[in-house]
Short mmCIF file of N, CA, C and O in Angstrom, two decimals:
data_model
loop_
_atom_site.label_atom_id
_atom_site.label_comp_id
_atom_site.label_asym_id
_atom_site.label_seq_id
_atom_site.Cartn_x
_atom_site.Cartn_y
_atom_site.Cartn_z
N MET A 1 21.72 -19.00 24.77
CA MET A 1 20.21 -18.63 24.59
C MET A 1 20.28 -17.19 24.30
O MET A 1 19.29 -16.82 23.36
N PHE A 2 20.59 -16.46 24.93
CA PHE A 2 20.54 -14.83 24.57
C PHE A 2 21.30 -14.51 23.44
O PHE A 2 20.56 -13.77 22.42
N LYS A 3 22.24 -15.06 22.71
CA LYS A 3 22.55 -14.95 21.38
C LYS A 3 21.57 -15.18 20.29
O LYS A 3 21.37 -14.71 19.15
N ILE A 4 20.60 -16.15 20.14
CA ILE A 4 19.55 -16.75 19.62
C ILE A 4 18.37 -15.85 19.97
O ILE A 4 17.61 -15.34 18.92
N THR A 5 18.17 -15.41 21.04
CA THR A 5 17.00 -14.55 21.35
C THR A 5 16.99 -13.14 20.68
O THR A 5 16.23 -12.63 20.18
N LEU A 6 18.29 -12.50 21.09
CA LEU A 6 18.40 -11.08 20.68
C LEU A 6 18.02 -10.89 18.83
O LEU A 6 17.11 -10.02 18.55
N PRO A 7 18.58 -11.80 18.30
CA PRO A 7 18.52 -11.74 16.84
C PRO A 7 17.07 -11.85 16.36
O PRO A 7 16.38 -11.01 15.43
N PHE A 8 16.25 -12.74 17.01
CA PHE A 8 15.04 -13.07 16.83
C PHE A 8 14.04 -11.92 17.21
O PHE A 8 13.19 -11.48 16.64
N ILE A 9 14.66 -11.22 18.25
CA ILE A 9 13.65 -10.15 18.68
C ILE A 9 13.85 -8.83 17.68
O ILE A 9 12.75 -8.40 17.26
N ALA A 10 15.08 -8.68 17.46
CA ALA A 10 15.36 -7.73 16.47
C ALA A 10 14.44 -7.75 15.33
O ALA A 10 13.99 -7.04 14.31
N LEU A 11 14.44 -9.14 14.62
CA LEU A 11 13.86 -9.65 13.32
C LEU A 11 12.30 -9.07 13.35
O LEU A 11 11.63 -8.54 12.71
N LEU A 12 11.55 -9.49 14.78
CA LEU A 12 10.07 -9.29 14.93
C LEU A 12 10.02 -7.58 14.74
O LEU A 12 8.99 -7.29 14.38
N VAL A 13 10.96 -6.78 15.42
CA VAL A 13 10.84 -5.66 15.57
C VAL A 13 10.97 -4.89 14.28
O VAL A 13 9.82 -4.17 13.99
N THR A 14 11.69 -5.26 13.49
CA THR A 14 12.05 -4.65 12.35
C THR A 14 10.70 -5.01 11.34
O THR A 14 10.09 -4.33 10.58
N THR A 15 10.36 -6.24 11.08
CA THR A 15 9.04 -6.76 10.39
C THR A 15 8.01 -5.98 10.93
O THR A 15 7.02 -5.60 9.98
N ALA A 16 7.79 -5.84 12.14
CA ALA A 16 6.53 -5.09 12.58
C ALA A 16 6.61 -3.62 12.15
O ALA A 16 5.47 -3.16 11.69
N ALA A 17 7.70 -2.95 12.34
CA ALA A 17 7.67 -1.78 11.84
C ALA A 17 7.48 -1.43 10.24
O ALA A 17 6.80 -0.60 9.68
N ALA A 18 8.17 -2.40 9.46
CA ALA A 18 8.00 -2.43 8.01
C ALA A 18 6.39 -2.78 7.66
O ALA A 18 6.00 -2.20 6.50
N ALA A 19 5.58 -3.46 8.28
CA ALA A 19 4.36 -3.92 8.04
C ALA A 19 3.48 -2.86 8.11
O ALA A 19 2.45 -2.79 7.51
N GLY A 20 3.98 -1.71 8.99
CA GLY A 20 2.96 -0.50 9.25
C GLY A 20 2.95 0.61 8.15
O GLY A 20 2.16 1.46 8.09
N VAL A 21 3.97 0.29 7.11
CA VAL A 21 4.16 1.32 6.13
C VAL A 21 3.38 1.21 4.64
O VAL A 21 3.59 -0.08 4.40
N CYS A 22 2.87 1.91 4.39
CA CYS A 22 1.92 1.64 2.89
C CYS A 22 2.91 2.22 1.86
O CYS A 22 3.59 3.15 2.03
N ARG A 23 2.72 1.73 0.67
CA ARG A 23 3.65 1.57 -0.39
C ARG A 23 2.96 2.00 -1.55
O ARG A 23 1.58 1.38 -1.85
N VAL A 24 2.78 2.99 -2.57
CA VAL A 24 2.60 3.12 -3.78
C VAL A 24 3.52 2.49 -4.72
O VAL A 24 4.62 2.77 -4.83
N SER A 25 3.11 1.45 -5.38
CA SER A 25 3.92 0.55 -6.40
C SER A 25 4.90 1.35 -7.10
O SER A 25 4.09 2.24 -7.87
N GLY A 26 6.09 1.27 -7.17
CA GLY A 26 7.10 2.05 -8.00
C GLY A 26 7.61 3.56 -7.29
O GLY A 26 8.29 4.11 -7.81
N ILE A 27 6.92 3.92 -6.28
CA ILE A 27 7.27 5.11 -5.37
C ILE A 27 8.08 4.89 -4.31
O ILE A 27 7.59 4.12 -3.54
N SER A 28 9.07 5.53 -4.17
CA SER A 28 10.03 5.39 -2.78
C SER A 28 9.57 5.90 -1.84
O SER A 28 9.59 5.53 -0.61
N ASP A 29 9.13 7.20 -1.96
CA ASP A 29 8.48 7.92 -0.55
C ASP A 29 7.14 8.21 -0.86
O ASP A 29 6.54 9.40 -0.89
N SER A 30 6.15 6.93 -0.47
CA SER A 30 4.75 6.82 -0.64
C SER A 30 4.29 7.77 0.56
O SER A 30 4.62 7.73 1.69
N PRO A 31 3.14 8.46 0.58
CA PRO A 31 2.38 9.33 1.32
C PRO A 31 1.77 8.24 2.30
O PRO A 31 1.29 7.21 1.97
N GLN A 32 1.83 8.75 3.37
CA GLN A 32 1.19 7.75 4.52
C GLN A 32 -0.26 8.50 4.99
O GLN A 32 -1.10 7.80 5.30
N ALA A 33 -0.52 9.86 4.86
CA ALA A 33 -1.66 10.38 5.00
C ALA A 33 -1.94 11.68 4.30
O ALA A 33 -0.81 12.20 4.17
N ILE A 34 -3.39 11.81 3.76
CA ILE A 34 -3.54 12.86 2.73
C ILE A 34 -4.90 13.43 3.23
O ILE A 34 -5.80 12.44 3.32
N SER A 35 -5.01 14.79 3.38
CA SER A 35 -6.39 15.21 3.60
C SER A 35 -6.70 15.93 2.42
O SER A 35 -6.14 16.83 1.94
N CYS A 36 -8.05 15.87 1.72
CA CYS A 36 -8.38 16.36 0.54
C CYS A 36 -9.71 16.99 0.70
O CYS A 36 -10.45 16.39 1.52
N ARG A 37 -9.73 18.10 0.21
CA ARG A 37 -11.19 18.91 0.20
C ARG A 37 -11.54 19.13 -1.69
O ARG A 37 -10.87 19.53 -2.18
N PHE A 38 -13.06 18.73 -1.66
CA PHE A 38 -13.55 18.71 -2.61
C PHE A 38 -14.64 19.70 -2.63
O PHE A 38 -14.84 20.36 -1.56
N LYS A 39 -15.42 20.24 -3.76
CA LYS A 39 -16.51 21.18 -3.64
C LYS A 39 -17.48 21.08 -2.33
O LYS A 39 -17.74 21.90 -1.45
N GLU A 40 -17.90 20.04 -2.07
CA GLU A 40 -19.06 19.61 -1.00
C GLU A 40 -18.51 18.18 -0.17
O GLU A 40 -19.36 17.46 0.61
N THR A 41 -17.16 17.81 -0.71
CA THR A 41 -16.67 16.58 0.05
C THR A 41 -15.10 16.79 0.66
O THR A 41 -14.55 17.45 0.08
N SER A 42 -15.06 16.06 1.70
CA SER A 42 -13.73 16.05 2.21
C SER A 42 -13.43 14.71 2.53
O SER A 42 -14.25 13.61 2.85
N ILE A 43 -12.17 14.08 1.97
CA ILE A 43 -11.84 12.53 2.39
C ILE A 43 -10.34 12.77 2.74
O ILE A 43 -9.54 13.61 3.10
N GLU A 44 -10.09 11.39 3.72
CA GLU A 44 -8.73 11.36 4.23
C GLU A 44 -8.47 9.83 3.56
O GLU A 44 -8.85 8.83 3.50
N LEU A 45 -7.03 9.86 3.08
CA LEU A 45 -6.37 8.89 2.70
C LEU A 45 -5.38 8.62 3.84
O LEU A 45 -4.69 9.67 4.37
N ARG A 46 -5.34 7.31 4.69
CA ARG A 46 -4.31 7.11 5.24
C ARG A 46 -4.08 5.75 5.46
O ARG A 46 -4.63 4.83 4.82
N CYS A 47 -2.72 5.33 6.05
CA CYS A 47 -2.22 4.04 5.99
C CYS A 47 -2.54 3.46 7.57
O CYS A 47 -2.39 4.30 8.48
N ASP A 48 -3.05 2.19 7.58
CA ASP A 48 -3.66 1.74 8.75
C ASP A 48 -3.05 0.41 8.61
O ASP A 48 -3.60 -0.54 7.78
N GLY A 49 -1.77 -0.13 9.21
CA GLY A 49 -1.53 -1.58 9.48
C GLY A 49 -0.81 -2.10 7.94
O GLY A 49 -1.22 -3.33 7.67
N GLY A 50 -0.52 -1.22 7.24
CA GLY A 50 0.34 -1.29 6.13
C GLY A 50 -0.74 -1.50 4.92
O GLY A 50 -0.35 -1.77 3.71
N LYS A 51 -2.00 -1.13 5.11
CA LYS A 51 -3.05 -1.06 4.26
C LYS A 51 -3.54 0.59 4.09
O LYS A 51 -3.59 1.25 4.96
N TYR A 52 -3.45 1.08 2.74
CA TYR A 52 -4.38 2.34 2.65
C TYR A 52 -6.07 2.18 2.81
O TYR A 52 -6.74 1.04 2.31
N PHE A 53 -6.66 3.28 3.19
CA PHE A 53 -7.82 3.52 3.40
C PHE A 53 -8.22 5.08 2.90
O PHE A 53 -7.28 5.90 3.23
N ILE A 54 -9.12 4.99 2.25
CA ILE A 54 -9.81 6.63 1.91
C ILE A 54 -11.19 6.34 2.74
O ILE A 54 -12.05 5.74 2.43
N ASN A 55 -11.13 7.11 3.77
CA ASN A 55 -12.21 7.25 4.78
C ASN A 55 -12.45 5.83 5.44
O ASN A 55 -11.32 5.21 5.69
N GLU A 56 -13.49 5.20 5.16
CA GLU A 56 -13.61 3.81 5.69
C GLU A 56 -13.36 2.64 4.61
O GLU A 56 -13.43 1.39 4.92
N PHE A 57 -13.23 3.33 3.33
CA PHE A 57 -13.15 2.25 2.34
C PHE A 57 -11.67 1.47 2.05
O PHE A 57 -10.77 2.69 1.94
N PRO A 58 -11.37 0.57 2.07
CA PRO A 58 -10.05 0.16 1.76
C PRO A 58 -9.74 0.09 0.38
O PRO A 58 -10.59 0.04 -0.80
N VAL A 59 -8.31 0.75 0.22
CA VAL A 59 -7.83 0.97 -1.07
C VAL A 59 -7.36 -0.69 -1.82
O VAL A 59 -6.84 -1.27 -1.16
N LYS A 60 -7.99 -0.98 -2.76
CA LYS A 60 -7.80 -2.24 -3.51
C LYS A 60 -6.37 -1.97 -4.36
O LYS A 60 -5.77 -3.18 -4.35
N ALA A 61 -6.08 -1.11 -4.96
CA ALA A 61 -4.67 -0.93 -5.66
C ALA A 61 -4.48 0.60 -5.53
O ALA A 61 -4.99 1.53 -5.41
N ALA A 62 -2.89 0.32 -5.39
CA ALA A 62 -2.11 1.84 -5.06
C ALA A 62 -1.01 1.88 -6.15
O ALA A 62 -0.10 1.02 -5.98
N PHE A 63 -1.17 2.75 -7.31
CA PHE A 63 -0.19 2.81 -8.28
C PHE A 63 0.30 4.32 -8.65
O PHE A 63 -0.36 5.12 -8.05
N HIS A 64 1.18 4.34 -9.80
CA HIS A 64 1.28 5.59 -10.33
C HIS A 64 1.29 5.64 -11.83
O HIS A 64 1.49 4.31 -12.61
N PHE A 65 0.83 6.77 -12.35
CA PHE A 65 0.85 6.69 -13.83
C PHE A 65 2.22 7.49 -14.48
O PHE A 65 2.70 8.28 -13.34
N ASP A 66 2.57 6.60 -15.42
CA ASP A 66 3.87 7.18 -16.00
C ASP A 66 3.95 8.54 -16.60
O ASP A 66 2.95 8.48 -17.50
N VAL A 67 4.38 9.57 -16.55
CA VAL A 67 4.30 10.63 -17.15
C VAL A 67 5.68 11.29 -17.59
O VAL A 67 6.62 11.00 -17.14
N GLU A 68 5.68 12.00 -18.70
CA GLU A 68 7.24 12.42 -19.23
C GLU A 68 7.65 13.47 -18.30
O GLU A 68 8.85 13.74 -18.00
N GLU A 69 6.82 14.43 -18.07
CA GLU A 69 7.18 15.72 -17.35
C GLU A 69 6.27 15.90 -16.21
O GLU A 69 5.16 15.73 -16.24
N GLY A 70 6.65 16.95 -15.10
CA GLY A 70 5.82 17.17 -14.13
C GLY A 70 5.43 16.05 -12.81
O GLY A 70 6.36 15.16 -13.08
N PRO A 71 4.71 16.56 -12.18
CA PRO A 71 4.46 15.53 -11.03
C PRO A 71 3.88 14.14 -11.52
O PRO A 71 3.05 14.04 -12.50
N VAL A 72 4.23 13.12 -10.72
CA VAL A 72 3.83 11.97 -11.12
C VAL A 72 2.30 11.81 -10.31
O VAL A 72 2.19 11.70 -9.08
N PRO A 73 1.31 11.55 -10.89
CA PRO A 73 0.01 11.28 -10.33
C PRO A 73 -0.21 9.75 -9.73
O PRO A 73 0.27 8.84 -10.39
N LEU A 74 -0.50 9.79 -8.61
CA LEU A 74 -0.49 8.76 -7.57
C LEU A 74 -2.11 8.31 -7.53
O LEU A 74 -3.04 9.16 -7.61
N VAL A 75 -2.46 6.98 -7.86
CA VAL A 75 -3.68 6.46 -8.08
C VAL A 75 -3.84 5.48 -7.05
O VAL A 75 -3.38 4.71 -6.48
N PHE A 76 -5.42 5.74 -6.27
CA PHE A 76 -5.79 5.18 -5.18
C PHE A 76 -7.07 4.61 -5.56
O PHE A 76 -8.10 5.40 -5.72
N ASP A 77 -7.25 3.19 -5.80
CA ASP A 77 -8.81 2.70 -6.34
C ASP A 77 -9.34 2.11 -5.36
O ASP A 77 -8.78 1.01 -4.59
N THR A 78 -10.73 2.11 -5.00
CA THR A 78 -11.51 1.62 -4.04
C THR A 78 -12.61 0.76 -5.13
O THR A 78 -12.45 1.00 -6.46
N GLU A 79 -13.58 -0.02 -4.16
CA GLU A 79 -14.46 -0.64 -5.02
C GLU A 79 -15.50 0.37 -5.75
O GLU A 79 -15.92 0.19 -6.82
N SER A 80 -15.53 1.74 -5.11
CA SER A 80 -16.84 2.61 -5.70
C SER A 80 -16.19 3.89 -6.38
O SER A 80 -16.67 4.57 -7.32
N PHE A 81 -14.78 4.27 -6.20
CA PHE A 81 -14.30 5.22 -6.70
C PHE A 81 -12.75 5.27 -6.79
O PHE A 81 -12.01 4.30 -6.29
N ARG A 82 -12.27 6.41 -7.45
CA ARG A 82 -10.51 6.52 -7.75
C ARG A 82 -10.37 7.78 -7.29
O ARG A 82 -10.78 8.92 -7.41
N LEU A 83 -9.15 7.89 -6.64
CA LEU A 83 -8.62 9.07 -6.07
C LEU A 83 -7.22 9.19 -6.96
O LEU A 83 -6.36 8.31 -6.83
N VAL A 84 -6.96 10.37 -7.54
CA VAL A 84 -5.72 10.65 -8.31
C VAL A 84 -5.15 12.02 -7.43
O VAL A 84 -5.98 12.79 -7.60
N VAL A 85 -4.15 11.61 -7.24
CA VAL A 85 -3.24 12.93 -6.33
C VAL A 85 -2.12 13.38 -6.99
O VAL A 85 -1.13 12.30 -7.48
N GLU A 86 -1.80 14.57 -7.46
CA GLU A 86 -0.44 14.98 -7.91
C GLU A 86 -0.05 15.74 -6.80
O GLU A 86 -0.34 16.67 -6.46
N ILE A 87 1.25 15.45 -6.28
CA ILE A 87 2.06 16.17 -5.24
C ILE A 87 3.19 16.84 -6.35
O ILE A 87 4.09 16.49 -6.59
N ASP A 88 2.87 18.44 -6.28
CA ASP A 88 3.86 19.27 -6.78
C ASP A 88 5.07 19.64 -5.68
O ASP A 88 6.03 19.53 -6.04
N THR A 89 4.57 19.98 -4.43
CA THR A 89 5.34 20.36 -3.45
C THR A 89 4.51 19.94 -2.56
O THR A 89 3.55 19.79 -2.54
N ASP A 90 5.11 20.31 -1.10
CA ASP A 90 4.26 19.96 0.09
C ASP A 90 3.19 20.74 0.17
O ASP A 90 2.15 20.69 1.07
N HIS A 91 2.95 21.98 -0.45
CA HIS A 91 2.05 22.93 -0.32
C HIS A 91 1.17 22.97 -1.45
O HIS A 91 0.23 23.88 -1.37
N ARG A 92 1.38 22.18 -2.59
CA ARG A 92 0.72 22.35 -3.67
C ARG A 92 0.36 20.88 -4.07
O ARG A 92 1.00 20.15 -4.82
N VAL A 93 -0.78 20.45 -3.84
CA VAL A 93 -1.44 19.00 -4.16
C VAL A 93 -2.56 18.95 -4.63
O VAL A 93 -3.58 19.53 -4.00
N LYS A 94 -2.76 18.50 -5.88
CA LYS A 94 -4.06 18.58 -6.42
C LYS A 94 -4.83 17.04 -6.60
O LYS A 94 -4.07 16.17 -6.36
N ALA A 95 -6.13 17.02 -6.69
CA ALA A 95 -6.58 15.84 -6.83
C ALA A 95 -7.70 15.74 -7.40
O ALA A 95 -8.42 16.66 -7.66
N ILE A 96 -8.28 14.62 -8.01
CA ILE A 96 -9.40 14.49 -8.69
C ILE A 96 -10.17 12.96 -8.00
O ILE A 96 -9.23 12.00 -7.84
N LEU A 97 -11.36 13.22 -7.72
CA LEU A 97 -12.02 12.04 -7.16
C LEU A 97 -13.12 11.66 -8.30
O LEU A 97 -13.81 12.46 -8.73
N SER A 98 -13.20 10.45 -8.73
CA SER A 98 -14.10 10.23 -9.72
C SER A 98 -14.75 8.72 -9.46
O SER A 98 -14.25 7.96 -8.86
N SER A 99 -15.98 8.87 -9.76
CA SER A 99 -17.04 7.63 -9.46
C SER A 99 -17.70 7.49 -11.03
O SER A 99 -17.33 8.04 -11.84
N GLU A 100 -18.39 6.49 -11.07
CA GLU A 100 -19.51 6.19 -12.02
C GLU A 100 -20.30 7.58 -12.38
O GLU A 100 -20.50 7.84 -13.39
N GLN A 101 -20.67 8.05 -11.29
CA GLN A 101 -21.83 9.16 -11.49
C GLN A 101 -21.05 10.51 -11.74
O GLN A 101 -21.60 11.57 -12.37
N GLU A 102 -19.77 10.97 -11.17
CA GLU A 102 -19.25 12.30 -11.13
C GLU A 102 -17.70 12.13 -11.11
O GLU A 102 -17.29 11.23 -10.65
N THR A 103 -17.12 13.32 -11.40
CA THR A 103 -15.86 13.59 -11.07
C THR A 103 -15.47 15.01 -10.52
O THR A 103 -16.27 16.03 -10.95
N LYS A 104 -14.80 15.09 -9.32
CA LYS A 104 -14.48 16.51 -8.75
C LYS A 104 -12.93 16.70 -8.64
O LYS A 104 -12.29 15.76 -8.48
N LYS A 105 -12.79 17.76 -8.69
CA LYS A 105 -11.20 18.57 -8.52
C LYS A 105 -11.25 18.99 -7.26
O LYS A 105 -12.06 19.78 -6.72
N GLY A 106 -10.26 18.95 -6.49
CA GLY A 106 -10.06 19.38 -5.33
C GLY A 106 -8.50 19.59 -4.98
O GLY A 106 -7.54 19.48 -5.84
N LYS A 107 -8.18 19.94 -3.94
CA LYS A 107 -6.84 20.21 -3.02
C LYS A 107 -6.83 19.42 -1.78
O LYS A 107 -7.64 19.26 -1.03
N CYS A 108 -5.37 19.07 -1.56
CA CYS A 108 -5.11 18.15 -0.72
C CYS A 108 -4.06 18.73 0.46
O CYS A 108 -3.16 19.72 -0.44
N GLN A 109 -3.88 18.27 1.33
CA GLN A 109 -2.60 18.48 2.17
C GLN A 109 -1.87 17.17 2.50
O GLN A 109 -2.57 16.14 3.03
N LEU A 110 -0.68 16.95 2.52
CA LEU A 110 0.11 15.80 2.89
C LEU A 110 -0.03 16.10 4.94
O LEU A 110 0.25 17.32 5.36
N GLU A 111 -0.19 15.04 5.40
CA GLU A 111 -0.10 14.88 6.93
C GLU A 111 0.80 14.26 7.23
O GLU A 111 1.57 13.35 6.73
#
């Protein structure tokens, strides 16, 4: 009985741990939390239960743009807006927040 139960418990723990990690399609080291400041707006990107949220809005798609050179832009789409983040280094993170009404440029920090 012990031989059967132990592998089952190990599988459950491994699955639960993996379920809590968010992934950007095609990126091996996806951010789990980013805090961004724009002119008059602050937002928080966070991973909760394996799904991304921007503030209280669920992210519908998380992917990256293919680029020839430089940092890879990470894209987070919600129903209402798009957040594009470029991570140069841990201390230099740029972002663009766009909706139908406006586009804002800002800076972020990885958390």
